[in-house]
Amino acid sequence: MRTTLGQAEQTFVIGTGTAHTVLSVEDLFGHRINYLRISVTDRCNERCAYCLPDEVQTWAGREETLTDDEIVRLTAAGARLGISKIRVTGGEPLTRPGVVDLIGRLKTCPGIRQIGLSSNGTLLARSHGGGTLAEALRRAGVDALNLSLDSLDRETYARTTGRDFLPRFLDGLRAAQQAGFASIRLNCVLMRGTNEHELWDLVEFAREQGCLIRFIELMPVSSRHVLTEENFLSVGEARRLLEFRLGPLTPLPDFKTLGPATYFAVPTTDQRIGFIGAMTNLHFCESCNKLRLTADGKLRPCLGSHLEFDFRHALRGPATSDADLERLFLEVVARKPREHEFRDNYQPQRRMIAIGG
Ligand code: SAM
């Protein structure tokens, strides 16, 4: 069944799966939205130069941050409209008190089938309920982990993240492996003059650890200064640098994960490498399937656009029904742009950490 609803010409596509009805929502450009990234905090225990450039920060107050109940209610509304995958992110999501319980609740929202977590990994080996935090997260229902790793050199890691936490990252990765996570991805932001000479080592490390590695182009979020001609390294150039060492990489057009990465195979091995080229891949936004919820309750249809819609106000309004929330959610989908504005002299307003990566 296909129906067109409302002034925004919002289209619902309703199909019948084997076990249950699958509902998903499409925007005006054919993006099929089934993925919600939820930032559970704007706080972080690291200070990455490209994400949170200044040491002195203003954080959202406790009152401004969505509560567990509010996040669960909004997720449930999204799930009724076809959201089936969520990623819990931040800031550093593991700094939010009670995050394990929150994830457990999100996992039981009807319709939510997959939960990913983005983390810098440095807190995963912490004790939690008689085991490690990594074990608790797995028990709570996290299916897949994305861990940030820009350098294997302790000094470069410390300079990039503002913290000497490479040993903690390595402990966290080990804890995640011991907890039995089947899918651990390493996300590495490409920076000329910082980690371009390490790309091969990072690929080798990922192979040894059994992780999928993805290289991400710097995006002009947080401040215009995080991306300059001097420090930008495109995914195309990174691929050529790797090919110099590894031989020609073979494109894998049919291999997909949830997001916009394109994958290549390393010759004579079964290793794959992902590239996320928001700046240079002109097809980057075509398959976008996500919305982003900020820790202070704004729903954003696109990372690279200033559009955002206030759900905190709606969630706290005594008269807001679930149907009202769904209507608002659909309005956000209807306003999703065709593509991001990063290539268009984009002037960031909110820091990445306040949007959720
Ligand atoms: N703290 C968590 C982490 O480290 O994954 C979650 C939040 S972090 C904002 C999510 C991802 O966004 C990280 O992989 C980070 O490297 C990436 N990121 C942050 N700022 C970026 C920028 N300016 N350009 C590209 N990627 C960025």
GROMACS .gro file of C-alpha atoms and ligand atoms in nm:
model
  384
    1MET     CA    1   0.000   0.000   0.000
    2ARG     CA    2   0.132   0.349  -0.078
    3THR     CA    3  -0.032   0.660   0.059
    4THR     CA    4   0.057   1.025   0.031
    5LEU     CA    5  -0.009   1.223   0.345
    6GLY     CA    6  -0.031   1.587   0.437
    7GLN     CA    7   0.083   1.913   0.290
    8ALA     CA    8   0.444   1.806   0.286
    9GLU     CA    9   0.355   1.530   0.039
   10GLN     CA   10   0.508   1.286   0.279
   11THR     CA   11   0.502   0.935   0.142
   12PHE     CA   12   0.471   0.627   0.357
   13VAL     CA   13   0.567   0.300   0.203
   14ILE     CA   14   0.407   0.012   0.378
   15GLY     CA   15   0.509  -0.341   0.291
   16THR     CA   16   0.446  -0.670   0.461
   17GLY     CA   17   0.744  -0.863   0.593
   18THR     CA   18   0.723  -1.229   0.684
   19ALA     CA   19   0.689  -1.177   1.058
   20HIS     CA   20   0.535  -0.833   1.082
   21THR     CA   21   0.441  -0.526   0.889
   22VAL     CA   22   0.736  -0.310   0.791
   23LEU     CA   23   0.671   0.060   0.775
   24SER     CA   24   0.928   0.301   0.651
   25VAL     CA   25   0.917   0.665   0.564
   26GLU     CA   26   1.061   0.832   0.258
   27ASP     CA   27   1.150   1.196   0.220
   28LEU     CA   28   1.086   1.411  -0.085
   29PHE     CA   29   1.412   1.301  -0.247
   30GLY     CA   30   1.362   0.928  -0.201
   31HIS     CA   31   1.582   0.891   0.107
   32ARG     CA   32   1.428   0.607   0.301
   33ILE     CA   33   1.460   0.691   0.669
   34ASN     CA   34   1.512   0.397   0.901
   35TYR     CA   35   1.809   0.507   1.110
   36LEU     CA   36   1.824   0.742   1.409
   37ARG     CA   37   2.146   0.861   1.569
   38ILE     CA   38   2.087   0.956   1.927
   39SER     CA   39   2.336   1.178   2.106
   40VAL     CA   40   2.293   1.103   2.475
   41THR     CA   41   2.536   1.367   2.598
   42ASP     CA   42   2.737   1.659   2.465
   43ARG     CA   43   3.016   1.585   2.713
   44CYS     CA   44   3.335   1.403   2.631
   45ASN     CA   45   3.646   1.289   2.813
   46GLU     CA   46   3.860   1.374   2.509
   47ARG     CA   47   3.917   1.702   2.324
   48CYS     CA   48   3.963   1.610   1.959
   49ALA     CA   49   4.099   1.903   1.765
   50TYR     CA   50   3.843   1.865   1.485
   51CYS     CA   51   3.540   1.805   1.706
   52LEU     CA   52   3.578   2.003   2.025
   53PRO     CA   53   3.853   2.247   1.938
   54ASP     CA   54   3.857   2.461   2.252
   55GLU     CA   55   3.947   2.339   2.595
   56VAL     CA   56   3.696   2.566   2.769
   57GLN     CA   57   3.346   2.446   2.690
   58THR     CA   58   2.992   2.529   2.774
   59TRP     CA   59   2.784   2.218   2.825
   60ALA     CA   60   2.410   2.175   2.806
   61GLY     CA   61   2.273   2.187   3.160
   62ARG     CA   62   2.107   1.886   3.317
   63GLU     CA   63   1.767   2.048   3.262
   64GLU     CA   64   1.835   2.092   2.890
   65THR     CA   65   1.946   1.735   2.832
   66LEU     CA   66   1.675   1.486   2.741
   67THR     CA   67   1.595   1.236   3.013
   68ASP     CA   68   1.594   0.860   2.956
   69ASP     CA   69   1.213   0.860   2.946
   70GLU     CA   70   1.210   1.135   2.683
   71ILE     CA   71   1.466   0.961   2.462
   72VAL     CA   72   1.276   0.633   2.486
   73ARG     CA   73   0.944   0.801   2.405
   74LEU     CA   74   1.084   0.976   2.100
   75THR     CA   75   1.258   0.658   1.981
   76ALA     CA   76   0.934   0.465   2.018
   77ALA     CA   77   0.756   0.728   1.806
   78GLY     CA   78   1.029   0.699   1.541
   79ALA     CA   79   1.008   0.321   1.552
   80ARG     CA   80   0.636   0.336   1.480
   81LEU     CA   81   0.724   0.528   1.163
   82GLY     CA   82   0.992   0.287   1.047
   83ILE     CA   83   1.308   0.359   1.245
   84SER     CA   84   1.461   0.018   1.304
   85LYS     CA   85   1.827   0.100   1.365
   86ILE     CA   86   1.971   0.335   1.617
   87ARG     CA   87   2.320   0.447   1.703
   88VAL     CA   88   2.392   0.583   2.047
   89THR     CA   89   2.656   0.851   2.029
   90GLY     CA   90   2.767   1.181   2.179
   91GLY     CA   91   2.990   1.349   2.298
   92GLU     CA   92   3.124   1.038   2.456
   93PRO     CA   93   2.809   0.836   2.525
   94LEU     CA   94   2.977   0.629   2.796
   95THR     CA   95   3.012   0.939   3.014
   96ARG     CA   96   2.633   0.957   3.053
   97PRO     CA   97   2.531   0.812   3.390
   98GLY     CA   98   2.296   0.517   3.344
   99VAL     CA   99   2.371   0.475   2.973
  100VAL     CA  100   2.363   0.094   2.998
  101ASP     CA  101   2.009   0.097   3.135
  102LEU     CA  102   1.901   0.348   2.873
  103ILE     CA  103   2.037   0.125   2.595
  104GLY     CA  104   1.856  -0.173   2.748
  105ARG     CA  105   1.530   0.023   2.731
  106LEU     CA  106   1.591   0.138   2.373
  107LYS     CA  107   1.656  -0.220   2.269
  108THR     CA  108   1.310  -0.324   2.386
  109CYS     CA  109   1.127  -0.051   2.189
  110PRO     CA  110   0.902  -0.241   1.947
  111GLY     CA  111   1.052  -0.215   1.598
  112ILE     CA  112   1.411  -0.144   1.704
  113ARG     CA  113   1.620  -0.427   1.568
  114GLN     CA  114   1.974  -0.301   1.579
  115ILE     CA  115   2.170  -0.081   1.817
  116GLY     CA  116   2.515   0.054   1.739
  117LEU     CA  117   2.732   0.254   1.973
  118SER     CA  118   2.996   0.512   1.873
  119SER     CA  119   3.263   0.561   2.133
  120ASN     CA  120   3.623   0.660   2.175
  121GLY     CA  121   3.660   0.328   2.356
  122THR     CA  122   3.857   0.466   2.648
  123LEU     CA  123   3.598   0.371   2.913
  124LEU     CA  124   3.504   0.024   2.787
  125ALA     CA  125   3.741  -0.161   3.023
  126ARG     CA  126   3.597   0.013   3.331
  127SER     CA  127   3.435  -0.203   3.598
  128HIS     CA  128   3.061  -0.219   3.576
  129GLY     CA  129   2.831  -0.450   3.772
  130GLY     CA  130   3.094  -0.714   3.841
  131GLY     CA  131   3.239  -0.716   3.489
  132THR     CA  132   3.349  -0.455   3.237
  133LEU     CA  133   3.141  -0.179   3.085
  134ALA     CA  134   3.189  -0.353   2.747
  135GLU     CA  135   3.025  -0.669   2.884
  136ALA     CA  136   2.738  -0.470   3.032
  137LEU     CA  137   2.678  -0.294   2.700
  138ARG     CA  138   2.670  -0.621   2.516
  139ARG     CA  139   2.423  -0.766   2.765
  140ALA     CA  140   2.210  -0.452   2.732
  141GLY     CA  141   2.178  -0.515   2.359
  142VAL     CA  142   2.448  -0.323   2.173
  143ASP     CA  143   2.503  -0.511   1.847
  144ALA     CA  144   2.794  -0.322   1.698
  145LEU     CA  145   3.066  -0.085   1.813
  146ASN     CA  146   3.232   0.199   1.621
  147LEU     CA  147   3.550   0.304   1.795
  148SER     CA  148   3.747   0.616   1.707
  149LEU     CA  149   4.117   0.568   1.645
  150ASP     CA  150   4.315   0.830   1.455
  151SER     CA  151   4.667   0.721   1.543
  152LEU     CA  152   4.863   0.435   1.692
  153ASP     CA  153   5.141   0.667   1.794
  154ARG     CA  154   5.092   0.766   2.157
  155GLU     CA  155   5.213   1.119   2.109
  156THR     CA  156   5.003   1.183   1.797
  157TYR     CA  157   4.701   1.029   1.968
  158ALA     CA  158   4.751   1.261   2.266
  159ARG     CA  159   4.799   1.566   2.046
  160THR     CA  160   4.491   1.489   1.835
  161THR     CA  161   4.256   1.400   2.116
  162GLY     CA  162   4.399   1.632   2.381
  163ARG     CA  163   4.441   1.333   2.613
  164ASP     CA  164   4.714   1.072   2.661
  165PHE     CA  165   4.459   0.790   2.636
  166LEU     CA  166   4.600   0.550   2.375
  167PRO     CA  167   4.669   0.283   2.643
  168ARG     CA  168   4.310   0.323   2.769
  169PHE     CA  169   4.182   0.287   2.413
  170LEU     CA  170   4.378  -0.036   2.370
  171ASP     CA  171   4.243  -0.170   2.701
  172GLY     CA  172   3.893  -0.076   2.589
  173LEU     CA  173   3.932  -0.251   2.256
  174ARG     CA  174   4.053  -0.565   2.435
  175ALA     CA  175   3.756  -0.546   2.674
  176ALA     CA  176   3.518  -0.520   2.377
  177GLN     CA  177   3.677  -0.821   2.212
  178GLN     CA  178   3.660  -1.020   2.536
  179ALA     CA  179   3.296  -0.922   2.574
  180GLY     CA  180   3.237  -1.099   2.244
  181PHE     CA  181   3.136  -0.814   2.012
  182ALA     CA  182   3.127  -0.963   1.664
  183SER     CA  183   3.131  -0.628   1.489
  184ILE     CA  184   3.389  -0.370   1.591
  185ARG     CA  185   3.472  -0.094   1.344
  186LEU     CA  186   3.759   0.148   1.378
  187ASN     CA  187   3.690   0.502   1.254
  188CYS     CA  188   3.990   0.710   1.162
  189VAL     CA  189   3.964   1.076   1.063
  190LEU     CA  190   4.212   1.160   0.786
  191MET     CA  191   4.445   1.450   0.862
  192ARG     CA  192   4.728   1.555   0.636
  193GLY     CA  193   5.045   1.607   0.832
  194THR     CA  194   4.907   1.412   1.129
  195ASN     CA  195   4.825   1.054   1.035
  196GLU     CA  196   4.878   1.029   0.658
  197HIS     CA  197   5.203   0.837   0.709
  198GLU     CA  198   5.028   0.592   0.944
  199LEU     CA  199   4.740   0.475   0.727
  200TRP     CA  200   4.903   0.148   0.639
  201ASP     CA  201   4.988   0.076   1.006
  202LEU     CA  202   4.627   0.142   1.098
  203VAL     CA  203   4.507  -0.099   0.828
  204GLU     CA  204   4.752  -0.359   0.951
  205PHE     CA  205   4.640  -0.307   1.311
  206ALA     CA  206   4.274  -0.347   1.209
  207ARG     CA  207   4.359  -0.673   1.029
  208GLU     CA  208   4.542  -0.811   1.333
  209GLN     CA  209   4.251  -0.716   1.560
  210GLY     CA  210   3.984  -0.852   1.326
  211CYS     CA  211   3.819  -0.507   1.296
  212LEU     CA  212   3.682  -0.327   0.993
  213ILE     CA  213   3.859   0.006   0.943
  214ARG     CA  214   3.705   0.316   0.782
  215PHE     CA  215   3.883   0.636   0.689
  216ILE     CA  216   3.675   0.954   0.723
  217GLU     CA  217   3.731   1.288   0.553
  218LEU     CA  218   3.741   1.590   0.780
  219MET     CA  219   3.414   1.780   0.770
  220PRO     CA  220   3.369   2.150   0.852
  221VAL     CA  221   3.174   2.090   1.170
  222SER     CA  222   3.245   2.259   1.504
  223SER     CA  223   3.447   2.545   1.361
  224ARG     CA  224   3.547   2.650   1.014
  225HIS     CA  225   3.913   2.617   1.121
  226VAL     CA  226   3.902   2.240   1.173
  227LEU     CA  227   3.924   2.192   0.798
  228THR     CA  228   4.194   2.379   0.610
  229GLU     CA  229   4.372   2.326   0.279
  230GLU     CA  230   4.675   2.218   0.481
  231ASN     CA  231   4.515   1.948   0.694
  232PHE     CA  232   4.250   1.808   0.458
  233LEU     CA  233   4.331   1.465   0.314
  234SER     CA  234   4.075   1.326   0.072
  235VAL     CA  235   3.968   0.963   0.072
  236GLY     CA  236   4.095   0.939  -0.287
  237GLU     CA  237   4.443   1.040  -0.182
  238ALA     CA  238   4.433   0.811   0.120
  239ARG     CA  239   4.340   0.524  -0.110
  240ARG     CA  240   4.631   0.602  -0.340
  241LEU     CA  241   4.870   0.617  -0.042
  242LEU     CA  242   4.746   0.276   0.071
  243GLU     CA  243   4.764   0.130  -0.280
  244PHE     CA  244   5.126   0.235  -0.300
  245ARG     CA  245   5.190  -0.012  -0.017
  246LEU     CA  246   4.914  -0.271  -0.064
  247GLY     CA  247   4.862  -0.284  -0.440
  248PRO     CA  248   4.537  -0.191  -0.619
  249LEU     CA  249   4.231  -0.204  -0.395
  250THR     CA  250   3.924  -0.363  -0.551
  251PRO     CA  251   3.593  -0.173  -0.519
  252LEU     CA  252   3.316  -0.366  -0.344
  253PRO     CA  253   3.000  -0.186  -0.463
  254ASP     CA  254   2.775  -0.451  -0.310
  255PHE     CA  255   2.929  -0.447   0.036
  256LYS     CA  256   2.735  -0.208   0.259
  257THR     CA  257   2.716  -0.120   0.625
  258LEU     CA  258   2.452   0.113   0.767
  259GLY     CA  259   2.610   0.441   0.660
  260PRO     CA  260   2.761   0.608   0.354
  261ALA     CA  261   3.100   0.430   0.349
  262THR     CA  262   3.225   0.276   0.026
  263TYR     CA  263   3.436  -0.035   0.064
  264PHE     CA  264   3.738  -0.182  -0.108
  265ALA     CA  265   3.912  -0.518  -0.075
  266VAL     CA  266   4.282  -0.552   0.000
  267PRO     CA  267   4.451  -0.771  -0.263
  268THR     CA  268   4.507  -1.139  -0.171
  269THR     CA  269   4.342  -1.101   0.173
  270ASP     CA  270   3.983  -1.096   0.296
  271GLN     CA  271   4.034  -0.755   0.456
  272ARG     CA  272   3.805  -0.468   0.359
  273ILE     CA  273   3.869  -0.097   0.401
  274GLY     CA  274   3.594   0.165   0.414
  275PHE     CA  275   3.613   0.526   0.298
  276ILE     CA  276   3.370   0.797   0.408
  277GLY     CA  277   3.417   1.091   0.177
  278ALA     CA  278   3.157   1.350   0.272
  279MET     CA  279   3.352   1.626   0.101
  280THR     CA  280   3.468   1.467  -0.223
  281ASN     CA  281   3.210   1.195  -0.294
  282LEU     CA  282   2.941   1.374  -0.492
  283HIS     CA  283   2.701   1.081  -0.441
  284PHE     CA  284   2.750   1.085  -0.065
  285CYS     CA  285   2.398   1.188   0.031
  286GLU     CA  286   2.205   0.978  -0.219
  287SER     CA  287   2.156   0.683   0.011
  288CYS     CA  288   2.125   0.881   0.336
  289ASN     CA  289   1.881   0.705   0.565
  290LYS     CA  290   1.920   0.892   0.893
  291LEU     CA  291   1.807   1.162   1.130
  292ARG     CA  292   2.003   1.287   1.431
  293LEU     CA  293   1.871   1.364   1.776
  294THR     CA  294   2.089   1.602   1.977
  295ALA     CA  295   2.138   1.559   2.349
  296ASP     CA  296   1.929   1.869   2.412
  297GLY     CA  297   1.637   1.738   2.213
  298LYS     CA  298   1.669   1.883   1.863
  299LEU     CA  299   1.598   1.654   1.572
  300ARG     CA  300   1.820   1.730   1.274
  301PRO     CA  301   1.744   1.595   0.929
  302CYS     CA  302   2.104   1.640   0.810
  303LEU     CA  303   2.446   1.683   0.971
  304GLY     CA  304   2.551   1.939   0.713
  305SER     CA  305   2.253   2.174   0.736
  306HIS     CA  306   2.149   2.414   1.009
  307LEU     CA  307   1.792   2.287   1.012
  308GLU     CA  308   1.684   2.149   1.348
  309PHE     CA  309   1.349   2.098   1.518
  310ASP     CA  310   1.281   2.130   1.888
  311PHE     CA  311   1.145   1.808   2.034
  312ARG     CA  312   1.234   1.886   2.393
  313HIS     CA  313   0.970   2.151   2.404
  314ALA     CA  314   0.718   1.912   2.250
  315LEU     CA  315   0.814   1.625   2.479
  316ARG     CA  316   0.773   1.847   2.785
  317GLY     CA  317   0.444   1.997   2.676
  318PRO     CA  318   0.178   1.841   2.896
  319ALA     CA  319  -0.065   1.810   2.607
  320THR     CA  320   0.169   1.651   2.352
  321SER     CA  321   0.029   1.315   2.246
  322ASP     CA  322   0.224   1.036   2.078
  323ALA     CA  323   0.038   1.123   1.758
  324ASP     CA  324   0.168   1.483   1.787
  325LEU     CA  325   0.522   1.352   1.821
  326GLU     CA  326   0.481   1.135   1.515
  327ARG     CA  327   0.347   1.429   1.317
  328LEU     CA  328   0.644   1.641   1.418
  329PHE     CA  329   0.878   1.359   1.329
  330LEU     CA  330   0.728   1.341   0.981
  331GLU     CA  331   0.767   1.716   0.940
  332VAL     CA  332   1.138   1.676   1.004
  333VAL     CA  333   1.160   1.401   0.744
  334ALA     CA  334   0.974   1.621   0.499
  335ARG     CA  335   1.234   1.896   0.550
  336LYS     CA  336   1.534   1.670   0.493
  337PRO     CA  337   1.751   1.835   0.228
  338ARG     CA  338   1.860   1.660  -0.089
  339GLU     CA  339   2.224   1.690   0.023
  340HIS     CA  340   2.450   1.850   0.279
  341GLU     CA  341   2.587   2.204   0.245
  342PHE     CA  342   2.947   2.129   0.339
  343ARG     CA  343   3.079   2.210  -0.007
  344ASP     CA  344   2.893   2.540  -0.006
  345ASN     CA  345   3.104   2.759   0.223
  346TYR     CA  346   2.918   2.604   0.517
  347GLN     CA  347   2.957   2.798   0.843
  348PRO     CA  348   2.920   2.561   1.136
  349GLN     CA  349   2.709   2.679   1.428
  350ARG     CA  350   2.681   2.385   1.661
  351ARG     CA  351   2.991   2.190   1.755
  352MET     CA  352   3.003   1.829   1.635
  353ILE     CA  353   3.001   1.721   1.994
  354ALA     CA  354   2.668   1.896   2.044
  355ILE     CA  355   2.513   1.729   1.740
  356GLY     CA  356   2.638   1.377   1.782
  357GLY     CA  357   2.869   1.203   1.537
  358SAM     N1  358   3.290   1.004   2.121
  358SAM     C1  359   3.238   0.912   2.026
  358SAM     C2  360   3.343   0.867   1.927
  358SAM     O1  361   3.461   0.898   1.948
  358SAM     O2  362   3.307   0.796   1.833
  358SAM     C3  363   3.113   0.958   1.953
  358SAM     C4  364   3.105   1.098   1.904
  358SAM     S1  365   3.222   1.144   1.780
  358SAM     C5  366   3.163   1.307   1.745
  358SAM     C6  367   3.173   1.046   1.641
  358SAM     C7  368   3.265   1.045   1.524
  358SAM     O3  369   3.266   1.173   1.465
  358SAM     C8  370   3.408   1.010   1.555
  358SAM     O4  371   3.450   0.902   1.474
  358SAM     C9  372   3.483   1.136   1.521
  358SAM     O5  373   3.610   1.107   1.475
  358SAM    C10  374   3.395   1.196   1.412
  358SAM     N2  375   3.417   1.339   1.392
  358SAM    C11  376   3.409   1.437   1.482
  358SAM     N3  377   3.437   1.558   1.427
  358SAM    C12  378   3.463   1.535   1.298
  358SAM    C13  379   3.499   1.618   1.186
  358SAM     N4  380   3.517   1.750   1.200
  358SAM     N5  381   3.516   1.559   1.066
  358SAM    C14  382   3.501   1.425   1.053
  358SAM     N6  383   3.466   1.342   1.152
  358SAM    C15  384   3.448   1.395   1.275
   0.00000   0.00000   0.00000
